[in-house]
XYZ file of C-alpha atoms in Angstrom:
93
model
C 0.000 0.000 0.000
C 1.100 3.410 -0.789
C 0.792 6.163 1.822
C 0.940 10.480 1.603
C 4.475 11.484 2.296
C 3.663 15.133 4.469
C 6.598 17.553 3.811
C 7.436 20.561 5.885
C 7.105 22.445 2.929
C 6.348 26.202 3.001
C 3.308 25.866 1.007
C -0.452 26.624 1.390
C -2.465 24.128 1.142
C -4.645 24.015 -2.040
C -6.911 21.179 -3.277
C -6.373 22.848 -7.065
C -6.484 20.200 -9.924
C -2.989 21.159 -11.187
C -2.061 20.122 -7.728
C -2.643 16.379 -7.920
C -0.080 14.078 -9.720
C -1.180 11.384 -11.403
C 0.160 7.654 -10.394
C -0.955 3.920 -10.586
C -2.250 4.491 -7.120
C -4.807 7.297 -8.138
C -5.621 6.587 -11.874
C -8.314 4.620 -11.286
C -10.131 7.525 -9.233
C -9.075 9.903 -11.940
C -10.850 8.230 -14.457
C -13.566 7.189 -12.753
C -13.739 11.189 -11.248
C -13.872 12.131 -14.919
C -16.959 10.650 -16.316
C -19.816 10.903 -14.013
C -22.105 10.176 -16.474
C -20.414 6.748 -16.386
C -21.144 6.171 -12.801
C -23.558 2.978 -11.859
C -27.035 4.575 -10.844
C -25.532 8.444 -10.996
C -22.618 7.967 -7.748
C -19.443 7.311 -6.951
C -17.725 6.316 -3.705
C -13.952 7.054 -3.277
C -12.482 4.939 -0.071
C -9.628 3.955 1.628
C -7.306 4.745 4.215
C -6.918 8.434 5.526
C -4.150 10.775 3.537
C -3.986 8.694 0.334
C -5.466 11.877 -1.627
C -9.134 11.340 -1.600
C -10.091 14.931 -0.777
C -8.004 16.236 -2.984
C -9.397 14.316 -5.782
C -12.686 15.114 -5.138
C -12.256 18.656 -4.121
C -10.891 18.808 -8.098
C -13.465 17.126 -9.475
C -16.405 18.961 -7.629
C -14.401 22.780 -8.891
C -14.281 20.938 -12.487
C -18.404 20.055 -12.351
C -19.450 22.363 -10.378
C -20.463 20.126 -7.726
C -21.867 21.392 -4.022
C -19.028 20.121 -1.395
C -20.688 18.976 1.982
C -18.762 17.573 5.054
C -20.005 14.904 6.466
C -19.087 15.524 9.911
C -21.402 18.554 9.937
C -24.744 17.096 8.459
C -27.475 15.804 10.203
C -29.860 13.387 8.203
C -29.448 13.167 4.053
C -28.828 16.065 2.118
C -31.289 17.427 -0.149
C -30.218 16.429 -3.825
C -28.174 19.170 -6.139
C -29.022 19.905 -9.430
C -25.538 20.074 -10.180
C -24.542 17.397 -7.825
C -23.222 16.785 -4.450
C -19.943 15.959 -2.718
C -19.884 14.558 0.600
C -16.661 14.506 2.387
C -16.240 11.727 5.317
C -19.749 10.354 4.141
C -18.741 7.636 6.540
C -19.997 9.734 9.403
């Protein structure tokens, strides 16, 4: 398993699209994250263990589609439905 290498590096954190390097260990997500029309029954569920990049990627792709980003550590009960779609971050909560 790969993990996120965190460097002390003086630079803001940014969840930008030109940030995120693609690899074997992302591509999948990538090109799944691409084509939402694609998606079994309209959704798509990124998982695994915490820093491998699954914010970022999704953080990219909801700026790219214009998606509405949720955490789900804040919500309380189901969100209502986006025209333009919905992210939920830590959906596992």
């Amino acid at each position: 398993m790969m993990r996120q290498l965190a460097l002390p590096l003086p630079i803001a954190a940014s969840f930008d699209a030109r940030d995120v390097i693609a690899d074997a260990s992302n591509g999948a997500a990538q090109s799944w994250l691409a084509q939402p029309d694609t998606w079994p029954l309209g959704r798509l569920a990124l998982f695994g263990e915490a820093g491998l990049g699954k914010t970022h990627l999704a953080h990219a792709a909801a700026a790219r589609f214009g998606w509405r980003w949720l955490d789900g550590m804040g919500l309380r009960g189901l969100p209502a439905p986006a025209p333009q779609g919905n992210v939920i971050d830590d959906a596992d909560c």
